[in-house]
């Protein structure tokens, strides 16, 4: 290790010990450092302080109600134009049927996201939530990214707060973290020019948090973004979290390039995945949880990530469409026992949680 590197790691460790926040420059130096193990060691110090040796998971089911989307983001292999082969929209009955299959497996949470389908009225979303809530009252509804919420405000003619309140009355429990991508407008102009802006995304989350709704946050990395742009994204999240405290978990999402309109990109490397997770743990000192979405990382790397700042492996998932459309080779679901055994074999304590981390219990 060079003297400069040694000084960097000493400086960061001293800051962690004194509780001083890491700066943009600290984050950049870490991203540029080749010493993955030392970065992991530092992230693990924070992880153990916040979450000890616990590794959280939830028994959940994803429901992607439509893949028809007017945004056509270049990194998305899931979305289709209306009428194109493979385009679908689930009826209310289909959604309830899928949820019922999940319930038999003891599902605690439905993670519901879809495209912006101009054919669907606001009532479709309200009926979906209220029927799911009525039939499966024990299932928390974590539904609709900030991008979908902004779209629903547009089609309903309501303000963001009114939209969120109406959805909450219908059964909405919290918001997932998708749609954030990278906040930089340079990146958005290139990869998702029709999508809600970064500022718009943060504003939806601010409004949701002000109403007492919790949410997650994500970052899609591994395409054309620079380390600087990743860090600005993390710092924007840290700033909003200082103001509202409404974020539960941060989930870096590794870009999967297959079948997308972004040509010439490769899957992210294990080193970049672990570094990004670890640096997220270090920069986001006010986020209680860092989640590795095993669907995107793979089960093996998700297991290793527990030593690099991660304290949550998401869930059983049951039927994932977005990443698999873009070439993910992981399974579509894991059983609760498989997740528990992944965590145990990595030397951590499996903790089954609910969506809001308010009821957590160690698995015997
Ligand atoms: O919003 C789309 C991303 C997100 C690709 O909140 C892609 O707990 C990689 O947000 N390669 C949906 N990523 C998934 C998501 C999520 C997943 C797990 C947990 C949580 C949570 C949220 O996936 C989209 C977009 O940002 N995405 N295409 C792709 N080709
Ligand atoms: Fe639509 Fe979301 Fe895919 Fe973009 S990422 S095209 S908004 S479904």
Short mmCIF file of C-alpha atoms and ligand atoms in Angstrom, two decimals:
data_model
loop_
_atom_site.label_atom_id
_atom_site.label_comp_id
_atom_site.label_asym_id
_atom_site.label_seq_id
_atom_site.Cartn_x
_atom_site.Cartn_y
_atom_site.Cartn_z
CA UNK A 1 0.00 0.00 0.00
CA UNK A 2 1.35 3.46 -0.89
CA UNK A 3 1.89 6.09 1.76
CA UNK A 4 -0.94 8.13 0.26
CA UNK A 5 -3.32 5.17 0.56
CA UNK A 6 -2.20 4.51 4.10
CA UNK A 7 -2.92 8.14 5.01
CA UNK A 8 -6.33 7.96 3.34
CA UNK A 9 -7.39 4.89 5.31
CA UNK A 10 -6.04 6.33 8.56
CA UNK A 11 -7.93 9.58 7.95
CA UNK A 12 -11.19 7.76 7.19
CA UNK A 13 -10.87 5.48 10.21
CA UNK A 14 -10.20 8.49 12.45
CA UNK A 15 -13.31 10.18 11.07
CA UNK A 16 -15.39 7.06 11.68
CA UNK A 17 -14.13 6.87 15.25
CA UNK A 18 -14.90 10.52 15.98
CA UNK A 19 -18.24 10.41 14.17
CA UNK A 20 -17.15 12.98 11.58
CA UNK A 21 -18.90 12.68 8.24
CA UNK A 22 -17.05 11.59 5.13
CA UNK A 23 -16.75 14.28 2.47
CA UNK A 24 -17.16 14.10 -1.30
CA UNK A 25 -13.34 14.02 -1.56
CA UNK A 26 -13.14 11.10 0.90
CA UNK A 27 -15.67 9.16 -1.16
CA UNK A 28 -13.85 9.89 -4.40
CA UNK A 29 -10.51 8.77 -2.97
CA UNK A 30 -12.15 5.53 -1.82
CA UNK A 31 -13.69 4.86 -5.24
CA UNK A 32 -10.28 5.44 -6.83
CA UNK A 33 -8.46 3.19 -4.37
CA UNK A 34 -7.72 -0.36 -5.56
CA UNK A 35 -7.68 -1.65 -1.96
CA UNK A 36 -11.08 -3.32 -1.82
CA UNK A 37 -10.31 -5.18 1.37
CA UNK A 38 -9.43 -2.06 3.30
CA UNK A 39 -12.58 -0.30 2.06
CA UNK A 40 -14.57 -3.36 3.16
CA UNK A 41 -12.89 -3.31 6.55
CA UNK A 42 -13.95 0.32 7.07
CA UNK A 43 -17.51 -0.30 5.89
CA UNK A 44 -17.69 -3.27 8.23
CA UNK A 45 -16.81 -1.03 11.19
CA UNK A 46 -19.92 1.04 10.45
CA UNK A 47 -22.03 -2.03 9.72
CA UNK A 48 -21.14 -3.63 13.04
CA UNK A 49 -21.82 -0.40 14.94
CA UNK A 50 -25.26 -0.04 13.37
CA UNK A 51 -26.39 -3.62 12.87
CA UNK A 52 -23.89 -5.80 14.74
CA UNK A 53 -23.73 -9.28 13.12
CA UNK A 54 -27.38 -9.19 12.07
CA UNK A 55 -28.47 -9.84 8.50
CA UNK A 56 -32.07 -8.93 7.73
CA UNK A 57 -34.45 -10.45 5.22
CA UNK A 58 -38.18 -10.48 4.51
CA UNK A 59 -40.57 -12.97 3.00
CA UNK A 60 -41.93 -10.95 0.09
CA UNK A 61 -43.36 -11.15 -3.40
CA UNK A 62 -42.80 -8.82 -6.32
CA UNK A 63 -45.76 -7.95 -8.54
CA UNK A 64 -44.97 -6.12 -11.79
CA UNK A 65 -48.53 -5.25 -12.85
CA UNK A 66 -47.70 -3.93 -16.35
CA UNK A 67 -44.63 -3.69 -18.55
CA UNK A 68 -46.19 -1.11 -20.87
CA UNK A 69 -44.34 2.14 -20.30
CA UNK A 70 -44.31 5.48 -22.05
CA UNK A 71 -40.84 6.38 -20.73
CA UNK A 72 -38.79 3.85 -22.71
CA UNK A 73 -35.64 4.24 -20.60
CA UNK A 74 -32.62 3.00 -22.55
CA UNK A 75 -31.37 0.80 -19.69
CA UNK A 76 -34.69 -1.00 -19.26
CA UNK A 77 -35.28 -4.33 -20.99
CA UNK A 78 -38.55 -4.86 -19.14
CA UNK A 79 -40.70 -2.14 -20.72
CA UNK A 80 -42.66 -2.54 -23.96
CA UNK A 81 -44.83 -0.33 -26.11
CA UNK A 82 -48.56 -1.08 -26.07
CA UNK A 83 -49.37 -3.77 -28.63
CA UNK A 84 -45.77 -5.00 -28.93
CA UNK A 85 -45.17 -8.75 -28.55
CA UNK A 86 -44.86 -9.59 -24.87
CA UNK A 87 -46.61 -6.41 -23.66
CA UNK A 88 -48.97 -7.15 -20.76
CA UNK A 89 -51.17 -5.54 -18.14
CA UNK A 90 -52.51 -7.65 -15.29
CA UNK A 91 -56.20 -7.49 -14.50
CA UNK A 92 -57.21 -7.04 -10.88
CA UNK A 93 -58.08 -10.77 -10.78
CA UNK A 94 -54.62 -11.72 -12.05
CA UNK A 95 -52.98 -9.53 -9.41
CA UNK A 96 -55.09 -11.08 -6.66
CA UNK A 97 -54.36 -14.60 -7.95
CA UNK A 98 -50.61 -13.92 -7.86
CA UNK A 99 -50.86 -12.45 -4.38
CA UNK A 100 -52.80 -15.51 -3.20
CA UNK A 101 -49.98 -17.82 -4.36
CA UNK A 102 -47.61 -15.65 -2.34
CA UNK A 103 -49.75 -15.74 0.75
CA UNK A 104 -49.47 -19.51 0.95
CA UNK A 105 -45.71 -19.01 1.39
CA UNK A 106 -46.29 -16.69 4.36
CA UNK A 107 -45.69 -13.44 2.47
CA UNK A 108 -45.33 -10.35 4.66
CA UNK A 109 -44.88 -7.76 1.90
CA UNK A 110 -45.96 -7.15 -1.68
CA UNK A 111 -43.43 -5.12 -3.65
CA UNK A 112 -45.48 -3.62 -6.47
CA UNK A 113 -43.97 -1.66 -9.36
CA UNK A 114 -44.73 -1.32 -13.05
CA UNK A 115 -44.38 0.83 -16.16
CA UNK A 116 -46.21 4.09 -16.84
CA UNK A 117 -49.07 2.70 -18.89
CA UNK A 118 -51.15 5.62 -20.22
CA UNK A 119 -54.21 3.34 -20.57
CA UNK A 120 -54.53 2.74 -16.84
CA UNK A 121 -56.76 5.14 -14.87
CA UNK A 122 -56.06 6.21 -11.28
CA UNK A 123 -58.87 3.90 -10.13
CA UNK A 124 -56.91 0.85 -11.37
CA UNK A 125 -54.21 1.64 -8.79
CA UNK A 126 -56.70 2.40 -6.01
CA UNK A 127 -58.65 -0.81 -6.71
CA UNK A 128 -55.41 -2.80 -6.73
CA UNK A 129 -54.39 -1.50 -3.32
CA UNK A 130 -57.80 -1.67 -1.65
CA UNK A 131 -58.55 -5.20 -2.91
CA UNK A 132 -55.12 -6.49 -1.90
CA UNK A 133 -55.52 -4.91 1.53
CA UNK A 134 -58.99 -6.33 1.98
CA UNK A 135 -58.08 -9.87 0.90
CA UNK A 136 -54.60 -9.99 2.48
CA UNK A 137 -54.63 -7.57 5.43
CA UNK A 138 -51.36 -8.98 6.81
CA UNK A 139 -49.43 -8.12 3.62
CA UNK A 140 -47.69 -4.71 3.73
CA UNK A 141 -48.09 -2.90 0.39
CA UNK A 142 -44.77 -1.38 -0.63
CA UNK A 143 -45.90 0.05 -3.91
CA UNK A 144 -45.07 2.47 -6.72
CA UNK A 145 -41.74 4.20 -7.23
CA UNK A 146 -41.50 7.99 -7.02
CA UNK A 147 -41.72 7.97 -10.83
CA UNK A 148 -45.08 6.18 -10.72
CA UNK A 149 -46.31 8.48 -7.93
CA UNK A 150 -45.51 11.58 -10.02
CA UNK A 151 -47.34 9.96 -12.96
CA UNK A 152 -50.37 9.20 -10.77
CA UNK A 153 -50.46 12.81 -9.57
CA UNK A 154 -50.46 13.87 -13.22
CA UNK A 155 -53.33 11.60 -14.27
CA UNK A 156 -55.42 12.18 -11.15
CA UNK A 157 -55.01 15.98 -11.22
CA UNK A 158 -54.22 15.87 -7.50
CA UNK A 159 -51.20 17.36 -5.77
CA UNK A 160 -48.42 14.96 -4.79
CA UNK A 161 -49.53 15.01 -1.16
CA UNK A 162 -53.18 14.42 -2.07
CA UNK A 163 -52.15 11.57 -4.39
CA UNK A 164 -50.06 9.95 -1.67
CA UNK A 165 -52.82 10.37 0.91
CA UNK A 166 -55.43 8.88 -1.43
CA UNK A 167 -53.16 5.91 -2.12
CA UNK A 168 -52.49 5.52 1.59
CA UNK A 169 -56.22 5.48 2.35
CA UNK A 170 -56.52 2.69 -0.23
CA UNK A 171 -53.81 0.63 1.53
CA UNK A 172 -50.38 1.94 0.50
CA UNK A 173 -47.86 1.19 3.26
CA UNK A 174 -44.54 2.57 1.96
CA UNK A 175 -42.65 3.36 -1.24
CA UNK A 176 -39.94 1.24 -2.85
CA UNK A 177 -36.71 2.96 -3.87
CA UNK A 178 -36.72 2.46 -7.64
CA UNK A 179 -36.64 5.07 -10.37
CA UNK A 180 -33.80 7.08 -8.82
CA UNK A 181 -31.15 5.84 -11.34
CA UNK A 182 -28.44 8.53 -11.07
CA UNK A 183 -29.74 12.01 -10.29
CA UNK A 184 -27.30 13.82 -12.63
CA UNK A 185 -29.23 15.45 -15.48
CA UNK A 186 -26.33 14.60 -17.84
CA UNK A 187 -26.94 10.93 -17.14
CA UNK A 188 -30.71 11.20 -17.30
CA UNK A 189 -30.53 12.98 -20.67
CA UNK A 190 -28.58 10.00 -21.96
CA UNK A 191 -30.24 6.99 -20.39
CA UNK A 192 -33.79 8.06 -19.47
CA UNK A 193 -34.60 11.43 -21.06
CA UNK A 194 -38.37 11.08 -20.51
CA UNK A 195 -38.18 10.15 -16.87
CA UNK A 196 -38.97 12.31 -13.84
CA UNK A 197 -35.89 14.43 -13.00
CA UNK A 198 -33.64 13.68 -10.03
CA UNK A 199 -35.06 16.71 -8.26
CA UNK A 200 -38.58 15.47 -9.00
CA UNK A 201 -37.71 12.06 -7.50
CA UNK A 202 -36.33 13.65 -4.35
CA UNK A 203 -39.37 15.90 -4.10
CA UNK A 204 -41.80 12.95 -4.20
CA UNK A 205 -39.80 11.28 -1.43
CA UNK A 206 -39.75 14.48 0.62
CA UNK A 207 -43.53 14.79 0.37
CA UNK A 208 -44.02 11.13 1.24
CA UNK A 209 -41.73 11.37 4.27
CA UNK A 210 -43.51 14.53 5.43
CA UNK A 211 -46.74 12.54 5.46
CA UNK A 212 -45.07 9.87 7.58
CA UNK A 213 -44.66 7.36 4.75
CA UNK A 214 -41.30 5.61 4.72
CA UNK A 215 -39.39 4.67 1.59
CA UNK A 216 -36.21 3.15 0.25
CA UNK A 217 -33.70 4.66 -2.17
CA UNK A 218 -31.69 3.14 -5.00
CA UNK A 219 -28.92 4.03 -7.45
CA UNK A 220 -28.48 2.32 -10.81
CA UNK A 221 -24.71 2.07 -11.32
CA UNK A 222 -22.34 0.48 -13.79
CA UNK A 223 -23.25 2.29 -17.02
CA UNK A 224 -21.94 5.72 -18.12
CA UNK A 225 -21.88 7.46 -14.75
CA UNK A 226 -18.64 8.73 -13.21
CA UNK A 227 -17.58 8.18 -9.60
CA UNK A 228 -18.28 11.88 -9.04
CA UNK A 229 -21.85 11.43 -10.23
CA UNK A 230 -22.34 8.42 -7.95
CA UNK A 231 -21.11 10.47 -5.02
CA UNK A 232 -23.35 13.45 -5.79
CA UNK A 233 -26.25 11.00 -5.88
CA UNK A 234 -25.31 9.62 -2.46
CA UNK A 235 -24.85 13.10 -1.00
CA UNK A 236 -28.27 14.24 -2.29
CA UNK A 237 -29.82 11.23 -0.52
CA UNK A 238 -27.86 11.92 2.67
CA UNK A 239 -29.06 15.55 2.64
CA UNK A 240 -32.72 14.59 2.25
CA UNK A 241 -32.37 11.96 4.95
CA UNK A 242 -30.99 14.64 7.29
CA UNK A 243 -34.15 16.65 6.64
CA UNK A 244 -36.78 13.91 6.85
CA UNK A 245 -35.32 10.70 8.29
CA UNK A 246 -37.80 8.80 6.10
CA UNK A 247 -35.47 6.44 4.26
CA UNK A 248 -35.16 2.90 5.55
CA UNK A 249 -32.64 1.28 3.23
CA UNK A 250 -30.35 2.15 0.35
CA UNK A 251 -30.01 -0.39 -2.45
CA UNK A 252 -27.35 0.02 -5.14
CA UNK A 253 -28.67 -1.66 -8.32
CA UNK A 254 -26.06 -3.18 -10.65
CA UNK A 255 -26.82 -2.41 -14.30
CA UNK A 256 -27.70 -5.47 -16.39
CA UNK A 257 -27.15 -4.56 -20.05
CA UNK A 258 -28.65 -7.48 -22.01
CA UNK A 259 -31.61 -6.68 -24.28
CA UNK A 260 -31.35 -2.96 -23.46
CA UNK A 261 -30.79 -0.02 -25.80
CA UNK A 262 -27.50 0.79 -24.06
CA UNK A 263 -25.02 -1.02 -26.26
CA UNK A 264 -21.41 -1.89 -25.51
CA UNK A 265 -21.77 -2.24 -21.73
CA UNK A 266 -20.84 -5.28 -19.66
CA UNK A 267 -22.15 -6.61 -16.37
CA UNK A 268 -20.57 -4.89 -13.39
CA UNK A 269 -17.58 -6.62 -11.77
CA UNK A 270 -17.62 -8.12 -8.28
CA UNK A 271 -15.03 -5.53 -7.23
CA UNK A 272 -17.20 -2.61 -8.36
CA UNK A 273 -20.29 -4.16 -6.71
CA UNK A 274 -18.58 -4.63 -3.34
CA UNK A 275 -16.86 -1.24 -3.49
CA UNK A 276 -20.12 0.53 -4.28
CA UNK A 277 -21.94 -1.22 -1.45
CA UNK A 278 -19.12 -0.51 1.01
CA UNK A 279 -18.73 3.15 0.03
CA UNK A 280 -22.51 3.59 0.24
CA UNK A 281 -22.34 2.26 3.82
CA UNK A 282 -19.57 4.73 4.58
CA UNK A 283 -21.13 7.81 2.95
CA UNK A 284 -24.75 7.26 4.06
CA UNK A 285 -24.11 7.51 7.78
CA UNK A 286 -27.77 8.42 8.39
CA UNK A 287 -29.27 5.40 6.57
CA UNK A 288 -30.06 2.57 8.98
CA UNK A 289 -29.73 -0.19 6.35
CA UNK A 290 -27.78 -1.06 3.21
CA UNK A 291 -29.44 -3.73 1.16
CA UNK A 292 -27.91 -6.06 -1.41
CA UNK A 293 -30.56 -7.17 -3.90
CA UNK A 294 -29.39 -10.77 -4.38
CA UNK A 295 -31.36 -11.01 -7.63
CA UNK A 296 -28.96 -8.51 -9.22
CA UNK A 297 -25.75 -9.46 -7.40
CA UNK A 298 -26.12 -13.21 -7.38
CA UNK A 299 -26.44 -15.31 -4.26
CA UNK A 300 -22.70 -15.82 -3.82
CA UNK A 301 -21.72 -12.18 -3.98
CA UNK A 302 -24.71 -11.17 -1.85
CA UNK A 303 -23.35 -13.51 0.82
CA UNK A 304 -19.88 -11.93 0.64
CA UNK A 305 -21.40 -8.42 0.67
CA UNK A 306 -22.47 -8.98 4.29
CA UNK A 307 -18.83 -8.31 5.18
CA UNK A 308 -18.76 -5.12 3.07
CA UNK A 309 -21.36 -2.97 4.83
CA UNK A 310 -24.54 -4.80 3.83
CA UNK A 311 -27.00 -5.84 6.55
CA UNK A 312 -30.04 -6.79 4.44
CA UNK A 313 -30.50 -9.28 1.60
CA UNK A 314 -34.06 -8.17 0.66
CA UNK A 315 -36.26 -11.20 0.38
CA UNK A 316 -37.71 -14.25 -1.21
CA UNK A 317 -38.91 -12.02 -4.11
CA UNK A 318 -40.93 -14.66 -5.98
CA UNK A 319 -41.00 -13.85 -9.66
CA UNK A 320 -38.69 -11.01 -10.65
CA UNK A 321 -39.16 -9.62 -14.14
CA UNK A 322 -37.14 -6.39 -14.46
CA UNK A 323 -33.62 -7.74 -14.00
CA UNK A 324 -34.34 -11.06 -15.66
CA UNK A 325 -35.52 -9.24 -18.80
CA UNK A 326 -32.03 -7.67 -18.83
CA UNK A 327 -30.14 -10.95 -18.60
CA UNK A 328 -29.95 -11.82 -14.88
CA UNK A 329 -29.03 -15.48 -14.47
CA UNK A 330 -30.03 -15.68 -10.83
CA UNK A 331 -33.06 -17.64 -9.63
CA UNK A 332 -36.47 -15.93 -9.71
CA UNK A 333 -37.02 -16.64 -6.03
CA UNK A 334 -35.41 -18.11 -2.93
CA UNK A 335 -37.27 -19.86 -0.16
CA UNK A 336 -37.09 -18.48 3.36
CA UNK A 337 -34.91 -21.45 4.35
CA UNK A 338 -32.49 -20.84 1.49
CA UNK A 339 -32.07 -17.21 2.58
CA UNK A 340 -31.56 -18.21 6.19
CA UNK A 341 -28.95 -20.76 5.20
CA UNK A 342 -27.10 -18.25 2.96
CA UNK A 343 -26.89 -15.86 5.91
CA UNK A 344 -25.86 -18.52 8.44
CA UNK A 345 -23.17 -19.96 6.20
CA UNK A 346 -21.68 -16.47 5.87
CA UNK A 347 -21.41 -16.31 9.66
CA UNK A 348 -24.21 -13.83 10.33
CA UNK A 349 -27.41 -13.93 12.41
CA UNK A 350 -30.54 -14.22 10.25
CA UNK A 351 -33.18 -11.70 11.30
CA UNK A 352 -36.62 -11.89 9.72
CA UNK A 353 -38.01 -8.37 9.57
CA UNK A 354 -41.17 -6.64 8.43
CA UNK A 355 -41.07 -3.87 5.81
CA UNK A 356 -40.55 -1.07 8.32
CA UNK A 357 -38.00 -3.02 10.43
CA UNK A 358 -40.33 -2.52 13.37
CA UNK A 359 -40.77 -6.20 14.07
CA UNK A 360 -37.53 -8.10 13.74
CA UNK A 361 -36.96 -11.57 15.11
CA UNK A 362 -33.97 -13.83 15.13
CA UNK A 363 -34.57 -17.06 13.26
CA UNK A 364 -33.96 -20.11 15.44
O1 LIG B 1 -36.49 1.41 -10.99
C1 LIG B 1 -34.30 -1.21 -14.55
C2 LIG B 1 -33.83 -0.67 -12.12
C3 LIG B 1 -35.50 -0.73 -10.57
C4 LIG B 1 -32.51 -2.32 -15.02
O2 LIG B 1 -36.95 -0.56 -2.68
C5 LIG B 1 -32.47 -2.00 -13.68
O3 LIG B 1 -36.43 -2.35 -1.57
C6 LIG B 1 -30.46 -3.08 -13.45
O4 LIG B 1 -36.08 -0.48 -7.55
N1 LIG B 1 -30.42 -3.38 -14.77
C7 LIG B 1 -36.56 -1.63 -9.99
N2 LIG B 1 -31.46 -2.37 -12.88
C8 LIG B 1 -36.02 -2.47 -8.84
C9 LIG B 1 -35.98 -1.67 -7.57
C10 LIG B 1 -35.82 -2.39 -6.28
C11 LIG B 1 -35.37 -3.69 -6.25
C12 LIG B 1 -35.26 -4.32 -5.01
C13 LIG B 1 -35.62 -3.70 -3.85
C14 LIG B 1 -36.08 -2.39 -3.91
C15 LIG B 1 -36.51 -1.71 -2.65
C16 LIG B 1 -36.18 -1.72 -5.12
O5 LIG B 1 -34.60 -1.53 -11.32
C17 LIG B 1 -35.91 0.31 -11.57
C18 LIG B 1 -34.57 0.66 -12.20
O6 LIG B 1 -33.88 1.57 -11.42
N3 LIG B 1 -33.58 -1.28 -13.42
N4 LIG B 1 -33.64 -1.84 -15.56
C19 LIG B 1 -31.42 -3.04 -15.58
N5 LIG B 1 -31.37 -3.35 -16.88
FE1 LIG B 2 -40.56 2.50 -17.65
FE2 LIG B 2 -39.38 2.12 -15.27
FE3 LIG B 2 -38.55 0.73 -17.45
FE4 LIG B 2 -38.08 3.36 -17.30
S1 LIG B 2 -37.25 1.77 -15.89
S2 LIG B 2 -38.88 2.26 -19.08
S3 LIG B 2 -39.91 4.11 -16.20
S4 LIG B 2 -40.56 0.59 -16.49
#
